[in-house]
Amino acid sequence: PDIFPEALCTRLSELHMEAPTHSFAHTRDTIMQAFGGAELDDLFVSLDECPLASGAIAQVHRGRAMIVGADGSPREREIVVKVRHPNTRQSIERDLRLLTVMARLIDYTGLMSSVQFESAVAEFEGRMRAQVDLADEATNLGVFRANFDDEKWGNVCFPQPVTPYHEAVIIETYEPGQTIADFLDGGRYGSETFRKKCASLGIKLFMKMLILDNFLHCDLHPGNLFVRSRCRCPHNAPAGKQSSPPRPATRAAPRGEGTVPGQCNFSDGCEPELVIFDTGLVTRLEPTEVQNLQDLFVCMVSAEYEEGAKLLVERNPANAGVLPHIKERFKAEFAVLFSDALSKPLSEIPLGSVLFELMNICQRYHIQLENNFATLVVGLLVVEGVGRRLTCDFNFIEECVHCVVDMPMTKSNKVLHASKRARS
């Protein structure tokens, strides 16, 4: 809402979970095709015909199935089946062709020279095609689960993907929770303290993905974030096991039990757990991009703003033709923007507005940002926006700095630790 009108944001947010649905006949046919013609009764104990939610790419149905556990024995578990909408791949290919034509036209006219539109669309094409392939999403789920498979991260949960994977169907464990949208803007759930804990946890997992794992979820909008409480109140007990007649079993990776939110009031004494969905859109930074990001961070915490601007310009070969006097003007405006913003108390820095103004300055002086850096900026805007809507005094930058300091020292973040100590 700090960038686009509130009405537009509200309308577009409906696409998170309330996009148009397809028929159950398509769901049934797609599942049968994916599993070699097997009937639904042979695959599932039950499967709801009414979809639980629907997004732009697929919709999900809730059900129950026999899952092979870590000990090799099957047991009945709640699952969701995610099924791609009909003609999705064809529609996206058509849209990508149109985007490519538009990108070439924009690049030719120089209307928005701060972004390399044709190369950005080429990168976007790869990500969209990966997002349409649900087998890739299931594979990404496995990577995220492995990255967060640690006691320290027991309050972050990704669903278990169930093998075999298929490009049009995913079977995952059902993970209960409340959409984080119900906690935003002083919503109907959660005390102020609980919502602050949610915001802090969200930043920690984002920074871990970025700095420690270099495997970043690029679609952390409210529709992909669920909240539940880890308190051990009677109304929030671990999900119980239920018996059922034996059925053909499918295999899933081991993971701890989820909890059922029940009537938890998400009060000050409760600890939040975040459940992350839709892992089709991910990014990894190349080694040179990681180095550039670290160098930029050092410049910013050391208040060397013109040096940071110089880095943005000169580390991207696409800016080789920028005239010296244009570079100097860009560096000057960049320095004014960030020296003014970062001179304020951390709680008063409007990060979303600052990053948006950075994009405007780049456009004004025809400075092109690397595509992955632009993707990271958008990701930061989304996460910061969610955090600020959870709690009005959310300190995004302070939270990020604390995350870096608290992280174990590694080759990839030792320079960040050093720059923080120097600034302190």
CSV table of C-alpha atoms in Angstrom, one decimal, residues 27-325:
chain,number,residue,atom,x,y,z
A,27,THR,CA,-8.8,-32.6,-11.0
A,28,ARG,CA,-9.7,-36.3,-11.2
A,29,ASP,CA,-8.5,-36.7,-14.8
A,30,THR,CA,-5.2,-35.0,-14.1
A,31,ILE,CA,-4.5,-37.1,-11.0
A,32,MET,CA,-5.3,-40.3,-12.9
A,33,GLN,CA,-3.1,-39.4,-15.7
A,34,ALA,CA,-0.2,-38.5,-13.4
A,35,PHE,CA,-0.5,-41.8,-11.6
A,36,GLY,CA,-0.8,-44.2,-14.5
A,37,GLY,CA,-4.6,-44.4,-14.7
A,38,ALA,CA,-5.0,-45.3,-11.0
A,39,GLU,CA,-8.5,-44.6,-9.6
A,40,LEU,CA,-8.8,-42.0,-6.8
A,41,ASP,CA,-10.0,-44.7,-4.4
A,42,ASP,CA,-6.8,-46.6,-5.0
A,43,LEU,CA,-4.7,-43.5,-4.1
A,44,PHE,CA,-6.5,-41.8,-1.3
A,45,VAL,CA,-8.6,-42.7,1.7
A,46,SER,CA,-10.7,-39.6,0.9
A,47,LEU,CA,-10.4,-36.5,-1.2
A,48,ASP,CA,-12.7,-33.4,-1.0
A,49,GLU,CA,-14.3,-32.4,-4.2
A,50,CYS,CA,-14.5,-28.8,-3.1
A,51,PRO,CA,-11.1,-27.1,-3.4
A,52,LEU,CA,-9.5,-25.8,-0.2
A,53,ALA,CA,-8.0,-22.8,-2.0
A,54,SER,CA,-7.1,-21.7,-5.5
A,55,GLY,CA,-4.2,-19.7,-6.8
A,56,ALA,CA,-3.1,-18.4,-10.2
A,57,ILE,CA,-1.3,-21.7,-11.2
A,58,ALA,CA,-3.2,-24.5,-9.3
A,59,GLN,CA,-5.8,-25.3,-6.7
A,60,VAL,CA,-5.6,-27.6,-3.7
A,61,HIS,CA,-7.9,-30.3,-2.4
A,62,ARG,CA,-7.8,-31.7,1.1
A,63,GLY,CA,-7.9,-35.4,1.8
A,64,ARG,CA,-6.4,-38.3,3.6
A,65,ALA,CA,-3.9,-41.0,2.4
A,66,MET,CA,-1.7,-43.7,3.7
A,67,ILE,CA,1.8,-42.3,3.9
A,68,VAL,CA,5.0,-44.3,4.6
A,69,GLY,CA,6.7,-42.8,7.6
A,70,ALA,CA,10.4,-42.7,8.6
A,71,ASP,CA,10.1,-46.2,10.1
A,72,GLY,CA,8.9,-47.6,6.8
A,73,SER,CA,5.4,-48.4,8.0
A,74,PRO,CA,2.3,-46.8,6.5
A,75,ARG,CA,-0.1,-44.7,8.5
A,76,GLU,CA,-3.0,-42.5,7.6
A,77,ARG,CA,-2.3,-38.7,7.4
A,78,GLU,CA,-4.1,-35.6,6.2
A,79,ILE,CA,-2.8,-34.4,2.9
A,80,VAL,CA,-3.5,-31.8,0.2
A,81,VAL,CA,-3.4,-32.5,-3.5
A,82,LYS,CA,-2.3,-29.5,-5.6
A,83,VAL,CA,-3.5,-29.8,-9.2
A,84,ARG,CA,-2.5,-27.4,-12.0
A,85,HIS,CA,-5.3,-25.5,-13.7
A,86,PRO,CA,-6.2,-26.5,-17.3
A,87,ASN,CA,-4.3,-24.8,-20.1
A,88,THR,CA,-2.0,-23.0,-17.7
A,89,ARG,CA,1.2,-23.8,-19.5
A,90,GLN,CA,-0.3,-22.7,-22.9
A,91,SER,CA,-1.6,-19.4,-21.4
A,92,ILE,CA,1.7,-18.6,-19.8
A,93,GLU,CA,3.7,-19.3,-23.0
A,94,ARG,CA,1.4,-17.0,-24.8
A,95,ASP,CA,1.8,-14.3,-22.2
A,96,LEU,CA,5.6,-14.7,-22.2
A,97,ARG,CA,5.7,-14.2,-26.0
A,98,LEU,CA,3.7,-11.0,-25.6
A,99,LEU,CA,6.0,-9.9,-22.7
A,100,THR,CA,9.1,-10.5,-24.9
A,101,VAL,CA,7.7,-8.3,-27.6
A,102,MET,CA,6.9,-5.5,-25.2
A,103,ALA,CA,10.3,-5.8,-23.5
A,104,ARG,CA,12.1,-5.4,-26.8
A,105,LEU,CA,9.9,-2.3,-27.6
A,106,ILE,CA,10.7,-0.8,-24.2
A,107,ASP,CA,14.4,-1.4,-24.5
A,108,TYR,CA,14.4,0.0,-28.0
A,109,THR,CA,12.6,3.2,-26.9
A,110,GLY,CA,14.6,3.6,-23.7
A,111,LEU,CA,11.4,4.3,-21.7
A,112,MET,CA,12.7,2.5,-18.6
A,113,SER,CA,16.4,2.2,-19.0
A,114,SER,CA,17.1,1.4,-15.3
A,115,VAL,CA,16.0,-2.2,-16.1
A,116,GLN,CA,17.2,-4.5,-18.8
A,117,PHE,CA,13.7,-5.6,-19.8
A,118,GLU,CA,14.5,-8.2,-22.4
A,119,SER,CA,17.0,-10.0,-20.2
A,120,ALA,CA,14.7,-9.6,-17.3
A,121,VAL,CA,11.9,-11.2,-19.2
A,122,ALA,CA,14.2,-14.0,-20.3
A,123,GLU,CA,15.0,-14.7,-16.6
A,124,PHE,CA,11.3,-14.3,-15.7
A,125,GLU,CA,10.5,-16.9,-18.4
A,126,GLY,CA,12.7,-19.5,-16.7
A,127,ARG,CA,11.1,-18.9,-13.3
A,128,MET,CA,7.6,-19.0,-14.6
A,129,ARG,CA,8.2,-22.2,-16.5
A,130,ALA,CA,9.6,-23.7,-13.3
A,131,GLN,CA,6.6,-22.5,-11.3
A,132,VAL,CA,4.2,-24.2,-13.7
A,133,ASP,CA,6.1,-27.5,-13.3
A,134,LEU,CA,4.9,-28.7,-9.9
A,135,ALA,CA,7.6,-31.4,-9.8
A,136,ASP,CA,10.1,-28.5,-9.5
A,137,GLU,CA,8.0,-27.1,-6.6
A,138,ALA,CA,8.1,-30.4,-4.8
A,139,THR,CA,11.9,-30.6,-5.3
A,140,ASN,CA,12.2,-27.1,-3.9
A,141,LEU,CA,10.1,-28.1,-0.9
A,142,GLY,CA,12.6,-30.9,-0.2
A,143,VAL,CA,15.5,-28.4,-0.3
A,144,PHE,CA,13.8,-25.9,2.1
A,145,ARG,CA,12.9,-28.7,4.5
A,146,ALA,CA,16.5,-29.9,4.5
A,147,ASN,CA,17.8,-26.3,5.0
A,148,PHE,CA,15.5,-25.8,8.0
A,149,ASP,CA,15.8,-29.3,9.5
A,150,ASP,CA,17.3,-28.1,12.7
A,151,GLU,CA,16.0,-27.7,16.3
A,152,LYS,CA,16.8,-24.0,16.1
A,153,TRP,CA,14.3,-23.7,13.2
A,154,GLY,CA,11.6,-25.9,14.7
A,155,ASN,CA,9.2,-22.9,14.4
A,156,VAL,CA,9.5,-22.8,10.6
A,157,CYS,CA,7.6,-25.5,8.7
A,158,PHE,CA,7.4,-26.5,5.1
A,159,PRO,CA,4.9,-29.3,4.0
A,160,GLN,CA,6.2,-32.7,3.2
A,161,PRO,CA,6.2,-33.5,-0.5
A,162,VAL,CA,5.0,-37.0,-1.2
A,163,THR,CA,6.7,-39.0,-4.0
A,164,PRO,CA,6.3,-39.7,-6.8
A,165,TYR,CA,6.4,-36.1,-8.2
A,166,HIS,CA,4.6,-35.0,-11.3
A,167,GLU,CA,4.6,-31.8,-13.3
A,168,ALA,CA,0.8,-31.3,-12.9
A,169,VAL,CA,0.2,-32.7,-9.5
A,170,ILE,CA,1.8,-32.5,-6.0
A,171,ILE,CA,0.7,-34.4,-2.9
A,172,GLU,CA,1.8,-32.8,0.3
A,173,THR,CA,1.1,-33.2,4.0
A,174,TYR,CA,-1.8,-31.0,5.2
A,175,GLU,CA,-0.4,-28.2,7.5
A,176,PRO,CA,-3.0,-26.5,9.6
A,177,GLY,CA,-2.7,-22.8,10.4
A,178,GLN,CA,-4.3,-19.4,10.0
A,179,THR,CA,-3.4,-17.2,7.0
A,180,ILE,CA,-1.1,-14.4,8.1
A,181,ALA,CA,-3.5,-12.0,6.4
A,182,ASP,CA,-5.8,-12.3,9.5
A,183,PHE,CA,-3.0,-10.9,11.6
A,184,LEU,CA,-2.2,-7.8,9.4
A,185,ASP,CA,-3.3,-4.2,10.1
A,186,GLY,CA,-4.4,-5.0,13.7
A,187,GLY,CA,-6.5,-7.9,12.4
A,188,ARG,CA,-8.8,-10.2,14.4
A,189,TYR,CA,-6.0,-12.5,15.5
A,190,GLY,CA,-3.0,-12.1,17.8
A,191,SER,CA,-1.8,-9.7,20.5
A,192,GLU,CA,0.7,-7.0,19.5
A,193,THR,CA,3.5,-9.0,21.1
A,194,PHE,CA,2.6,-12.2,19.2
A,195,ARG,CA,2.5,-10.2,15.9
A,196,LYS,CA,5.9,-8.7,16.7
A,197,LYS,CA,7.2,-12.3,17.2
A,198,CYS,CA,5.8,-13.3,13.8
A,199,ALA,CA,7.5,-10.3,12.1
A,200,SER,CA,10.8,-11.1,13.7
A,201,LEU,CA,10.6,-14.8,12.8
A,202,GLY,CA,9.8,-13.8,9.2
A,203,ILE,CA,12.9,-11.7,8.9
A,204,LYS,CA,15.1,-14.4,10.4
A,205,LEU,CA,14.0,-17.0,8.0
A,206,PHE,CA,14.3,-14.6,5.0
A,207,MET,CA,17.9,-13.7,6.0
A,208,LYS,CA,18.8,-17.3,6.6
A,209,MET,CA,17.6,-18.1,3.1
A,210,LEU,CA,19.5,-15.2,1.6
A,211,ILE,CA,22.8,-15.3,3.5
A,212,LEU,CA,23.3,-18.9,4.9
A,213,ASP,CA,21.5,-21.0,2.3
A,214,ASN,CA,21.6,-18.9,-0.9
A,215,PHE,CA,18.2,-20.4,-1.7
A,216,LEU,CA,15.6,-17.8,-1.5
A,217,HIS,CA,11.8,-18.1,-1.7
A,218,CYS,CA,10.7,-15.3,-4.0
A,219,ASP,CA,7.0,-15.4,-3.4
A,220,LEU,CA,6.5,-14.7,0.3
A,221,HIS,CA,3.2,-12.8,0.0
A,222,PRO,CA,0.5,-13.3,2.7
A,223,GLY,CA,-1.2,-16.0,0.8
A,224,ASN,CA,1.9,-18.2,1.2
A,225,LEU,CA,2.4,-17.7,4.9
A,226,PHE,CA,0.3,-19.4,7.6
A,227,VAL,CA,0.7,-18.9,11.3
A,228,ARG,CA,0.1,-21.3,14.2
A,229,SER,CA,1.1,-21.3,17.8
A,230,ARG,CA,3.6,-23.6,19.4
A,231,CYS,CA,2.1,-23.1,22.9
A,232,ARG,CA,1.1,-26.3,24.6
A,233,CYS,CA,-2.3,-25.2,25.7
A,234,PRO,CA,-5.1,-27.8,25.8
A,235,HIS,CA,-6.7,-26.1,22.8
A,236,ASN,CA,-3.5,-26.4,20.8
A,237,ALA,CA,-2.5,-30.0,21.3
A,238,PRO,CA,-0.5,-32.1,18.7
A,239,ALA,CA,-2.6,-33.6,16.0
A,240,GLY,CA,-3.7,-37.1,17.0
A,241,LYS,CA,-3.3,-40.3,14.9
A,242,GLN,CA,-6.4,-41.9,13.5
A,243,SER,CA,-6.9,-45.5,12.5
A,244,SER,CA,-8.3,-46.5,9.1
A,245,PRO,CA,-8.5,-49.6,6.9
A,246,PRO,CA,-5.2,-50.3,5.0
A,247,ARG,CA,-4.7,-48.5,1.7
A,248,PRO,CA,-1.9,-48.3,-0.9
A,249,ALA,CA,0.8,-46.2,0.7
A,250,THR,CA,2.8,-43.3,-0.7
A,251,ARG,CA,6.3,-42.3,0.6
A,252,ALA,CA,7.1,-39.0,2.3
A,253,ALA,CA,10.2,-37.5,3.9
A,254,PRO,CA,10.2,-37.6,7.7
A,255,ARG,CA,9.3,-34.4,9.6
A,256,GLY,CA,7.8,-33.5,13.0
A,257,GLU,CA,4.1,-33.3,13.8
A,258,GLY,CA,2.2,-30.1,13.2
A,259,THR,CA,-0.2,-28.6,15.7
A,260,VAL,CA,-3.8,-27.7,15.3
A,261,PRO,CA,-4.6,-24.1,16.0
A,262,GLY,CA,-8.0,-24.8,17.5
A,263,GLN,CA,-9.2,-21.9,19.6
A,264,CYS,CA,-5.7,-20.5,20.4
A,265,ASN,CA,-5.9,-16.8,21.0
A,266,PHE,CA,-2.3,-16.1,20.0
A,267,SER,CA,-1.5,-14.2,23.1
A,268,ASP,CA,1.7,-12.8,24.5
A,269,GLY,CA,2.8,-16.1,26.0
A,270,CYS,CA,2.4,-18.0,22.7
A,271,GLU,CA,5.3,-18.6,20.3
A,272,PRO,CA,4.5,-18.4,16.6
A,273,GLU,CA,5.3,-21.0,14.0
A,274,LEU,CA,5.3,-20.0,10.4
A,275,VAL,CA,4.2,-22.4,7.7
A,276,ILE,CA,5.6,-21.6,4.2
A,277,PHE,CA,3.8,-22.7,1.0
A,278,ASP,CA,4.2,-22.4,-2.8
A,279,THR,CA,7.9,-22.9,-3.3
A,280,GLY,CA,7.8,-22.8,-7.1
A,281,LEU,CA,9.5,-19.4,-7.4
A,282,VAL,CA,13.0,-19.5,-5.9
A,283,THR,CA,16.3,-17.8,-6.8
A,284,ARG,CA,20.0,-18.4,-6.1
A,285,LEU,CA,22.7,-15.7,-6.4
A,286,GLU,CA,25.8,-16.4,-8.4
A,287,PRO,CA,29.1,-16.1,-6.5
A,288,THR,CA,29.8,-12.7,-8.0
A,289,GLU,CA,26.3,-11.5,-7.0
A,290,VAL,CA,26.8,-12.7,-3.5
A,291,GLN,CA,30.1,-10.8,-3.4
A,292,ASN,CA,28.5,-7.7,-4.8
A,293,LEU,CA,25.7,-7.9,-2.2
A,294,GLN,CA,28.1,-8.2,0.7
A,295,ASP,CA,30.2,-5.3,-0.6
A,296,LEU,CA,27.1,-3.1,-0.9
A,297,PHE,CA,26.1,-4.0,2.6
A,298,VAL,CA,29.5,-3.0,3.9
A,299,CYS,CA,29.3,0.3,2.1
A,300,MET,CA,25.8,1.0,3.6
A,301,VAL,CA,26.6,0.2,7.2
A,302,SER,CA,29.9,2.1,6.9
A,303,ALA,CA,28.0,5.2,5.5
A,304,GLU,CA,30.0,5.1,2.3
A,305,TYR,CA,27.0,5.8,0.2
A,306,GLU,CA,28.7,7.2,-2.9
A,307,GLU,CA,31.0,4.1,-2.9
A,308,GLY,CA,27.8,2.0,-2.8
A,309,ALA,CA,26.4,3.8,-5.7
A,310,LYS,CA,29.6,3.4,-7.6
A,311,LEU,CA,29.4,-0.4,-6.9
A,312,LEU,CA,25.9,-0.6,-8.3
A,313,VAL,CA,27.0,1.2,-11.5
A,314,GLU,CA,30.4,-0.4,-12.2
A,315,ARG,CA,29.7,-4.0,-11.2
A,316,ASN,CA,27.0,-4.3,-13.9
A,317,PRO,CA,28.6,-4.5,-17.4
A,318,ALA,CA,25.3,-3.1,-18.9
A,319,ASN,CA,26.3,0.3,-17.4
A,320,ALA,CA,29.6,0.5,-19.3
A,321,GLY,CA,28.3,3.2,-21.6
A,322,VAL,CA,27.0,5.5,-18.9
A,323,LEU,CA,28.7,8.9,-19.2
A,324,PRO,CA,31.0,10.0,-16.2
A,325,HIS,CA,28.9,13.1,-15.4
